[in-house]
XYZ file of C-alpha atoms in Angstrom:
266
model
C 21.348 -46.530 -35.020
C 20.418 -49.282 -37.510
C 17.129 -51.613 -38.325
C 18.894 -54.749 -38.703
C 16.991 -56.618 -41.331
C 19.523 -57.739 -43.556
C 21.350 -60.962 -43.655
C 24.973 -61.679 -44.899
C 25.482 -63.795 -47.426
C 26.444 -67.728 -45.696
C 29.690 -68.943 -45.940
C 31.256 -72.470 -45.915
C 32.929 -73.066 -43.062
C 35.347 -76.474 -43.106
C 36.727 -78.273 -39.499
C 39.917 -78.500 -41.577
C 40.191 -74.549 -41.370
C 39.616 -73.761 -37.678
C 42.047 -72.149 -36.001
C 41.897 -71.624 -31.928
C 40.517 -68.179 -30.675
C 43.091 -65.587 -30.516
C 41.026 -64.178 -27.230
C 39.126 -65.604 -24.718
C 36.187 -63.914 -22.794
C 36.291 -65.300 -18.549
C 33.079 -62.920 -17.447
C 30.792 -60.909 -19.388
C 28.644 -58.295 -17.607
C 25.388 -56.532 -19.947
C 23.157 -53.805 -18.423
C 20.930 -53.212 -20.911
C 18.202 -50.762 -20.686
C 14.912 -51.982 -22.673
C 13.003 -49.748 -25.135
C 11.367 -51.025 -28.165
C 12.572 -48.252 -30.054
C 15.937 -47.473 -28.529
C 17.615 -50.305 -26.210
C 20.844 -49.143 -24.889
C 23.635 -52.016 -23.770
C 26.690 -51.342 -22.072
C 28.699 -54.255 -21.810
C 31.658 -55.243 -20.111
C 34.115 -58.367 -21.345
C 37.092 -59.203 -19.221
C 39.345 -60.914 -21.493
C 42.842 -62.378 -21.898
C 45.000 -63.333 -25.110
C 45.060 -67.157 -25.605
C 48.228 -68.814 -24.685
C 50.285 -69.096 -28.470
C 48.602 -65.887 -29.348
C 51.085 -63.575 -30.956
C 51.293 -59.825 -28.829
C 50.493 -58.158 -32.308
C 47.180 -59.900 -32.665
C 44.237 -57.599 -33.117
C 41.203 -58.381 -30.988
C 38.001 -59.163 -33.146
C 35.080 -58.582 -31.952
C 31.721 -58.975 -34.261
C 29.031 -56.572 -34.276
C 26.499 -56.616 -37.020
C 25.407 -53.346 -38.509
C 25.863 -52.173 -34.564
C 26.333 -48.455 -33.894
C 29.037 -47.651 -31.366
C 29.054 -45.354 -28.978
C 32.651 -45.515 -26.808
C 35.265 -48.012 -26.081
C 37.305 -48.323 -22.747
C 39.952 -50.254 -22.201
C 41.096 -50.659 -17.920
C 39.171 -47.539 -17.647
C 40.759 -45.181 -20.105
C 39.038 -44.323 -23.617
C 40.424 -45.551 -26.911
C 40.354 -43.103 -29.202
C 39.602 -43.786 -33.088
C 43.416 -44.547 -34.076
C 43.151 -47.477 -32.384
C 40.693 -49.423 -33.416
C 38.560 -50.041 -36.865
C 34.491 -49.958 -36.860
C 32.819 -51.577 -39.612
C 29.864 -53.479 -40.325
C 31.084 -56.632 -39.154
C 32.948 -55.545 -35.998
C 35.606 -53.581 -34.304
C 39.035 -54.382 -34.734
C 41.007 -53.107 -31.815
C 44.845 -53.018 -31.684
C 48.087 -52.819 -29.291
C 46.015 -54.427 -26.187
C 47.304 -55.820 -22.860
C 47.426 -59.416 -22.560
C 44.946 -59.338 -19.788
C 41.932 -56.307 -20.021
C 38.560 -55.194 -19.532
C 37.131 -53.552 -22.330
C 33.470 -51.258 -22.176
C 31.213 -51.090 -25.086
C 28.271 -48.638 -25.695
C 26.031 -49.120 -28.325
C 22.890 -48.508 -28.764
C 19.725 -51.124 -30.910
C 16.275 -50.774 -32.304
C 14.055 -54.290 -31.701
C 11.020 -52.955 -33.188
C 12.946 -52.164 -36.147
C 14.990 -55.566 -36.268
C 13.034 -58.068 -38.799
C 15.736 -60.286 -39.337
C 14.679 -62.792 -36.322
C 18.419 -62.767 -34.845
C 19.605 -61.066 -32.079
C 17.333 -58.757 -29.567
C 13.246 -57.972 -31.848
C 10.173 -57.116 -30.513
C 7.133 -59.384 -31.642
C 3.471 -59.217 -30.343
C 4.245 -56.797 -27.703
C 7.228 -59.162 -26.348
C 10.810 -58.192 -26.843
C 12.537 -61.807 -27.498
C 15.980 -62.859 -28.444
C 17.457 -65.180 -31.174
C 20.924 -65.803 -30.716
C 21.789 -69.209 -32.144
C 23.850 -69.312 -34.480
C 24.650 -65.522 -34.638
C 22.162 -63.747 -33.214
C 24.443 -62.145 -30.318
C 26.763 -60.056 -32.724
C 23.541 -58.182 -33.179
C 22.749 -57.223 -29.753
C 26.227 -56.293 -28.905
C 30.038 -56.647 -29.589
C 32.025 -59.738 -28.869
C 33.682 -62.620 -30.253
C 30.633 -64.658 -31.574
C 31.873 -68.401 -31.989
C 30.993 -71.287 -30.336
C 34.210 -72.074 -28.652
C 34.368 -68.632 -26.841
C 32.974 -69.617 -23.114
C 32.402 -67.063 -20.745
C 29.982 -66.484 -17.665
C 27.253 -63.745 -17.938
C 26.007 -61.202 -15.246
C 22.982 -59.796 -16.603
C 20.948 -56.544 -15.704
C 17.839 -55.819 -17.478
C 15.477 -52.521 -17.110
C 12.309 -51.794 -18.507
C 8.796 -50.463 -17.945
C 6.771 -52.394 -15.117
C 3.174 -51.883 -17.136
C 4.459 -52.620 -20.199
C 7.196 -55.424 -19.201
C 6.263 -56.762 -15.827
C 8.403 -60.342 -16.658
C 12.194 -59.514 -17.073
C 13.819 -62.650 -18.094
C 17.946 -64.018 -19.108
C 19.640 -67.168 -17.965
C 20.734 -69.012 -14.758
C 19.601 -67.514 -10.903
C 17.829 -64.311 -9.988
C 20.382 -62.302 -8.015
C 18.411 -58.862 -7.823
C 15.212 -57.400 -8.687
C 13.557 -54.221 -7.755
C 11.757 -51.178 -8.384
C 13.029 -48.179 -9.892
C 11.895 -43.919 -10.045
C 9.405 -43.618 -13.282
C 7.212 -46.892 -13.046
C 10.402 -48.890 -13.911
C 11.764 -51.656 -12.871
C 14.953 -54.209 -13.040
C 16.172 -57.654 -12.713
C 19.562 -59.118 -12.462
C 20.561 -62.541 -13.419
C 23.433 -64.267 -13.078
C 24.933 -67.587 -14.696
C 27.426 -69.101 -12.936
C 28.469 -71.844 -15.931
C 30.508 -70.802 -18.982
C 28.577 -70.886 -22.523
C 28.468 -69.907 -25.365
C 27.220 -66.418 -26.806
C 24.617 -68.184 -28.732
C 22.803 -70.094 -25.780
C 22.275 -66.689 -24.084
C 18.705 -65.659 -23.515
C 16.035 -62.572 -23.025
C 12.817 -62.360 -23.001
C 11.001 -59.088 -21.408
C 6.842 -58.888 -21.365
C 3.213 -59.654 -20.284
C 3.286 -63.829 -19.695
C 1.594 -66.078 -17.813
C 3.692 -68.205 -15.123
C 3.016 -72.026 -14.635
C 5.194 -72.967 -11.644
C 5.852 -76.206 -9.901
C 9.018 -77.213 -7.795
C 11.291 -80.283 -8.461
C 13.168 -82.344 -5.753
C 16.048 -83.776 -6.940
C 18.109 -86.856 -5.730
C 19.833 -85.180 -3.088
C 17.116 -83.182 -1.736
C 17.409 -80.120 -3.537
C 14.823 -77.846 -4.590
C 14.150 -76.858 -8.177
C 12.153 -74.095 -9.302
C 10.598 -75.045 -12.372
C 8.953 -72.167 -14.545
C 6.831 -72.035 -17.692
C 6.028 -69.101 -19.097
C 3.663 -68.705 -21.961
C 0.927 -66.140 -23.534
C -2.074 -65.560 -21.267
C -4.494 -67.916 -23.785
C -2.182 -70.533 -23.591
C -2.222 -71.269 -19.993
C -4.347 -74.642 -20.050
C -1.198 -76.166 -22.038
C 1.140 -75.765 -19.009
C 0.250 -78.339 -16.817
C 0.983 -81.075 -19.474
C 4.146 -79.285 -20.392
C 5.423 -79.423 -17.129
C 4.921 -82.933 -16.154
C 7.044 -83.472 -19.247
C 9.643 -81.690 -17.955
C 9.400 -83.201 -14.553
C 9.731 -86.691 -16.009
C 12.852 -85.754 -18.376
C 14.790 -84.391 -15.453
C 13.650 -87.356 -13.471
C 15.116 -89.009 -16.742
C 18.416 -87.600 -16.763
C 19.055 -88.280 -13.169
C 18.125 -92.076 -13.467
C 20.010 -92.501 -16.667
C 22.888 -90.320 -16.130
C 23.074 -89.470 -12.409
C 22.997 -85.861 -13.453
C 21.025 -83.069 -11.646
C 19.402 -79.442 -12.274
C 22.908 -77.287 -11.831
C 20.815 -74.167 -11.986
C 18.274 -72.958 -8.765
C 15.438 -72.148 -11.571
C 14.331 -73.789 -14.353
C 12.790 -71.901 -17.200
C 11.177 -72.380 -20.532
C 9.604 -69.307 -22.167
C 7.434 -71.221 -25.122
C 5.343 -68.242 -27.194
C 3.666 -68.324 -30.518
C 6.463 -65.454 -31.881
Protein backbone atom coordinates (compact mmCIF):
# COMPACT_ATOMS: atom_id res chain seq x y z
CA UNK A 1 0.00 0.00 0.00
CA UNK A 2 1.20 3.46 -0.82
CA UNK A 3 0.40 7.01 0.25
CA UNK A 4 -0.78 9.12 -2.67
CA UNK A 5 0.60 12.57 -1.93
CA UNK A 6 2.63 12.94 -5.12
CA UNK A 7 1.21 14.58 -8.21
CA UNK A 8 2.56 13.82 -11.69
CA UNK A 9 4.01 16.66 -13.73
CA UNK A 10 1.40 18.27 -16.03
CA UNK A 11 1.55 17.33 -19.69
CA UNK A 12 0.19 19.20 -22.70
CA UNK A 13 -2.49 17.20 -24.52
CA UNK A 14 -3.39 18.56 -27.95
CA UNK A 15 -6.67 17.92 -29.73
CA UNK A 16 -4.84 17.18 -32.98
CA UNK A 17 -3.17 14.20 -31.32
CA UNK A 18 -6.47 12.57 -30.31
CA UNK A 19 -7.01 8.90 -31.08
CA UNK A 20 -10.11 6.87 -30.10
CA UNK A 21 -9.79 4.58 -27.07
CA UNK A 22 -8.64 1.10 -28.14
CA UNK A 23 -10.86 -0.49 -25.49
CA UNK A 24 -14.35 0.44 -24.26
CA UNK A 25 -15.92 -0.31 -20.88
CA UNK A 26 -19.63 -1.11 -20.94
CA UNK A 27 -20.26 -1.72 -17.24
CA UNK A 28 -18.36 -1.23 -13.98
CA UNK A 29 -19.13 -3.03 -10.73
CA UNK A 30 -17.31 -1.68 -7.68
CA UNK A 31 -17.30 -3.44 -4.32
CA UNK A 32 -15.66 -1.10 -1.80
CA UNK A 33 -15.01 -1.94 1.85
CA UNK A 34 -14.37 1.45 3.42
CA UNK A 35 -11.82 2.02 6.16
CA UNK A 36 -9.63 5.14 6.55
CA UNK A 37 -6.54 3.01 7.15
CA UNK A 38 -7.18 0.25 4.61
CA UNK A 39 -9.93 0.40 1.99
CA UNK A 40 -10.27 -2.60 -0.30
CA UNK A 41 -11.56 -2.12 -3.83
CA UNK A 42 -12.78 -4.99 -5.98
CA UNK A 43 -13.65 -3.76 -9.47
CA UNK A 44 -15.24 -5.73 -12.29
CA UNK A 45 -14.95 -4.26 -15.80
CA UNK A 46 -16.95 -5.52 -18.75
CA UNK A 47 -14.76 -4.61 -21.74
CA UNK A 48 -14.77 -4.86 -25.50
CA UNK A 49 -12.18 -3.95 -28.09
CA UNK A 50 -13.13 -0.81 -30.01
CA UNK A 51 -13.99 -1.69 -33.65
CA UNK A 52 -10.97 -1.01 -35.82
CA UNK A 53 -8.50 -1.65 -33.03
CA UNK A 54 -5.86 -4.24 -33.99
CA UNK A 55 -6.31 -7.62 -32.25
CA UNK A 56 -2.80 -7.29 -30.83
CA UNK A 57 -3.55 -3.99 -29.05
CA UNK A 58 -2.84 -4.23 -25.33
CA UNK A 59 -5.20 -2.83 -22.72
CA UNK A 60 -3.80 0.00 -20.58
CA UNK A 61 -5.55 0.67 -17.28
CA UNK A 62 -4.46 3.84 -15.50
CA UNK A 63 -3.58 3.40 -11.83
CA UNK A 64 -1.58 6.01 -9.95
CA UNK A 65 0.74 4.20 -7.49
CA UNK A 66 -1.86 1.52 -6.80
CA UNK A 67 -0.86 -1.87 -5.42
CA UNK A 68 -2.25 -4.77 -7.44
CA UNK A 69 -3.21 -7.93 -5.60
CA UNK A 70 -4.83 -9.95 -8.36
CA UNK A 71 -6.27 -9.79 -11.89
CA UNK A 72 -8.78 -12.23 -13.33
CA UNK A 73 -9.94 -12.42 -16.94
CA UNK A 74 -13.23 -14.27 -17.45
CA UNK A 75 -12.73 -15.90 -14.06
CA UNK A 76 -9.16 -17.11 -14.60
CA UNK A 77 -6.25 -15.57 -12.65
CA UNK A 78 -3.76 -13.87 -14.98
CA UNK A 79 -0.11 -14.80 -14.59
CA UNK A 80 2.52 -12.04 -14.36
CA UNK A 81 3.89 -12.87 -17.81
CA UNK A 82 0.63 -11.62 -19.40
CA UNK A 83 0.76 -8.10 -17.98
CA UNK A 84 3.07 -5.42 -16.62
CA UNK A 85 2.39 -3.27 -13.58
CA UNK A 86 4.16 0.00 -12.85
CA UNK A 87 3.49 3.41 -11.31
CA UNK A 88 1.28 4.48 -14.22
CA UNK A 89 -0.99 1.45 -14.25
CA UNK A 90 -1.37 -2.00 -15.78
CA UNK A 91 -0.73 -3.13 -19.37
CA UNK A 92 -2.48 -6.40 -20.24
CA UNK A 93 -1.67 -8.37 -23.40
CA UNK A 94 -3.47 -11.02 -25.45
CA UNK A 95 -7.02 -10.31 -24.33
CA UNK A 96 -10.08 -11.60 -26.20
CA UNK A 97 -12.17 -9.04 -28.10
CA UNK A 98 -14.73 -9.02 -25.26
CA UNK A 99 -13.97 -10.00 -21.69
CA UNK A 100 -14.62 -9.38 -18.01
CA UNK A 101 -11.71 -8.27 -15.83
CA UNK A 102 -11.65 -8.41 -12.03
CA UNK A 103 -9.04 -6.39 -10.15
CA UNK A 104 -8.28 -6.28 -6.43
CA UNK A 105 -6.41 -3.41 -4.78
CA UNK A 106 -6.07 -1.56 -1.48
CA UNK A 107 -5.76 2.16 -0.72
CA UNK A 108 -5.20 4.26 2.41
CA UNK A 109 -7.59 7.26 2.40
CA UNK A 110 -6.11 8.72 5.61
CA UNK A 111 -2.67 8.94 3.97
CA UNK A 112 -3.93 10.50 0.75
CA UNK A 113 -3.01 14.22 0.91
CA UNK A 114 -3.34 14.83 -2.84
CA UNK A 115 -7.07 15.68 -2.47
CA UNK A 116 -7.69 13.43 -5.49
CA UNK A 117 -9.20 9.99 -5.46
CA UNK A 118 -10.57 8.81 -2.10
CA UNK A 119 -9.37 10.70 0.97
CA UNK A 120 -10.31 11.33 4.60
CA UNK A 121 -11.04 14.91 5.64
CA UNK A 122 -12.63 16.06 8.90
CA UNK A 123 -13.81 12.52 9.57
CA UNK A 124 -15.58 12.21 6.20
CA UNK A 125 -14.49 9.96 3.34
CA UNK A 126 -14.77 11.95 0.11
CA UNK A 127 -13.77 11.57 -3.52
CA UNK A 128 -12.45 14.06 -6.04
CA UNK A 129 -12.16 12.40 -9.45
CA UNK A 130 -12.13 15.36 -11.84
CA UNK A 131 -10.05 15.33 -13.92
CA UNK A 132 -7.94 12.18 -13.26
CA UNK A 133 -8.63 11.18 -9.67
CA UNK A 134 -10.42 7.90 -10.38
CA UNK A 135 -7.11 6.23 -11.23
CA UNK A 136 -6.13 6.71 -7.56
CA UNK A 137 -9.07 4.47 -6.52
CA UNK A 138 -8.86 1.58 -8.96
CA UNK A 139 -7.35 0.60 -12.30
CA UNK A 140 -9.34 1.98 -15.23
CA UNK A 141 -8.92 3.48 -18.74
CA UNK A 142 -9.30 6.91 -17.14
CA UNK A 143 -10.18 9.16 -20.06
CA UNK A 144 -13.38 11.18 -20.67
CA UNK A 145 -14.40 9.33 -23.85
CA UNK A 146 -14.70 5.98 -22.03
CA UNK A 147 -18.30 5.96 -20.82
CA UNK A 148 -19.72 3.18 -18.66
CA UNK A 149 -22.62 2.33 -16.39
CA UNK A 150 -21.78 1.82 -12.72
CA UNK A 151 -23.06 -0.35 -9.88
CA UNK A 152 -21.35 0.48 -6.58
CA UNK A 153 -21.63 -1.33 -3.25
CA UNK A 154 -20.18 0.43 -0.20
CA UNK A 155 -19.57 -1.15 3.22
CA UNK A 156 -18.45 0.57 6.41
CA UNK A 157 -18.96 0.90 10.18
CA UNK A 158 -22.46 2.17 10.99
CA UNK A 159 -21.44 4.41 13.87
CA UNK A 160 -18.55 6.15 12.15
CA UNK A 161 -20.02 6.30 8.64
CA UNK A 162 -23.84 6.25 8.95
CA UNK A 163 -24.26 7.64 5.40
CA UNK A 164 -22.93 5.78 2.35
CA UNK A 165 -23.52 7.77 -0.84
CA UNK A 166 -22.63 7.35 -4.49
CA UNK A 167 -24.06 8.22 -7.92
CA UNK A 168 -27.47 7.23 -9.21
CA UNK A 169 -30.38 5.46 -7.54
CA UNK A 170 -30.29 3.52 -4.28
CA UNK A 171 -30.75 -0.14 -5.25
CA UNK A 172 -30.30 -1.80 -1.84
CA UNK A 173 -29.20 -1.07 1.73
CA UNK A 174 -29.03 -2.95 4.98
CA UNK A 175 -27.23 -3.99 8.13
CA UNK A 176 -24.26 -6.36 8.30
CA UNK A 177 -22.63 -8.24 11.15
CA UNK A 178 -20.17 -6.55 13.47
CA UNK A 179 -21.84 -3.11 13.52
CA UNK A 180 -21.43 -2.58 9.79
CA UNK A 181 -23.84 -1.76 6.98
CA UNK A 182 -23.94 -1.48 3.19
CA UNK A 183 -25.52 0.53 0.40
CA UNK A 184 -25.68 -0.31 -3.30
CA UNK A 185 -26.05 2.47 -5.86
CA UNK A 186 -26.98 1.94 -9.50
CA UNK A 187 -26.22 4.66 -12.05
CA UNK A 188 -28.22 3.70 -15.17
CA UNK A 189 -26.63 6.21 -17.54
CA UNK A 190 -23.11 5.93 -19.02
CA UNK A 191 -20.65 8.44 -17.56
CA UNK A 192 -16.91 9.10 -17.64
CA UNK A 193 -14.88 8.05 -14.61
CA UNK A 194 -14.23 11.65 -13.56
CA UNK A 195 -17.93 11.96 -12.58
CA UNK A 196 -17.72 9.08 -10.10
CA UNK A 197 -18.48 10.22 -6.54
CA UNK A 198 -18.44 8.61 -3.11
CA UNK A 199 -19.13 10.14 0.31
CA UNK A 200 -19.23 8.32 3.65
CA UNK A 201 -19.71 10.05 6.98
CA UNK A 202 -22.06 11.65 9.48
CA UNK A 203 -23.96 14.49 7.79
CA UNK A 204 -27.24 16.34 8.13
CA UNK A 205 -29.74 15.63 5.34
CA UNK A 206 -32.27 18.23 4.18
CA UNK A 207 -34.99 16.60 2.06
CA UNK A 208 -37.66 17.79 -0.36
CA UNK A 209 -39.77 16.14 -3.05
CA UNK A 210 -39.97 17.76 -6.46
CA UNK A 211 -42.77 16.90 -8.88
CA UNK A 212 -41.84 17.16 -12.54
CA UNK A 213 -44.15 18.37 -15.30
CA UNK A 214 -44.88 14.76 -16.25
CA UNK A 215 -45.94 13.97 -12.68
CA UNK A 216 -42.84 12.10 -11.50
CA UNK A 217 -41.70 12.67 -7.92
CA UNK A 218 -37.95 13.25 -7.52
CA UNK A 219 -36.35 13.00 -4.09
CA UNK A 220 -34.06 16.00 -3.50
CA UNK A 221 -31.44 15.71 -0.75
CA UNK A 222 -28.81 18.20 0.39
CA UNK A 223 -26.14 16.83 2.74
CA UNK A 224 -24.09 19.20 4.92
CA UNK A 225 -22.18 19.14 8.18
CA UNK A 226 -24.58 19.48 11.09
CA UNK A 227 -23.41 23.02 11.91
CA UNK A 228 -24.56 24.17 8.46
CA UNK A 229 -28.10 22.75 8.64
CA UNK A 230 -29.66 26.24 8.76
CA UNK A 231 -28.27 27.04 5.29
CA UNK A 232 -30.00 24.19 3.49
CA UNK A 233 -33.42 25.73 2.83
CA UNK A 234 -31.98 28.49 0.67
CA UNK A 235 -29.93 25.94 -1.28
CA UNK A 236 -32.98 23.69 -1.71
CA UNK A 237 -35.05 26.62 -3.00
CA UNK A 238 -32.32 27.38 -5.55
CA UNK A 239 -32.21 23.73 -6.65
CA UNK A 240 -35.97 23.58 -7.18
CA UNK A 241 -35.90 26.80 -9.21
CA UNK A 242 -33.06 25.43 -11.35
CA UNK A 243 -35.00 22.23 -12.08
CA UNK A 244 -38.10 24.23 -12.97
CA UNK A 245 -36.01 26.35 -15.35
CA UNK A 246 -34.56 23.27 -17.05
CA UNK A 247 -38.06 21.99 -17.70
CA UNK A 248 -39.40 25.33 -18.89
CA UNK A 249 -36.42 26.36 -21.04
CA UNK A 250 -35.23 23.01 -22.41
CA UNK A 251 -38.08 20.57 -21.72
CA UNK A 252 -35.69 18.39 -19.70
CA UNK A 253 -36.64 16.56 -16.52
CA UNK A 254 -34.32 14.99 -13.96
CA UNK A 255 -33.75 11.43 -15.20
CA UNK A 256 -32.98 9.84 -11.81
CA UNK A 257 -35.18 8.92 -8.85
CA UNK A 258 -33.23 11.28 -6.59
CA UNK A 259 -30.93 14.28 -6.88
CA UNK A 260 -28.29 14.63 -4.18
CA UNK A 261 -25.96 17.50 -3.33
CA UNK A 262 -23.13 17.12 -0.82
CA UNK A 263 -21.72 20.44 0.38
CA UNK A 264 -19.00 20.10 3.01
CA UNK A 265 -16.32 22.54 4.13
CA UNK A 266 -13.47 20.19 3.18
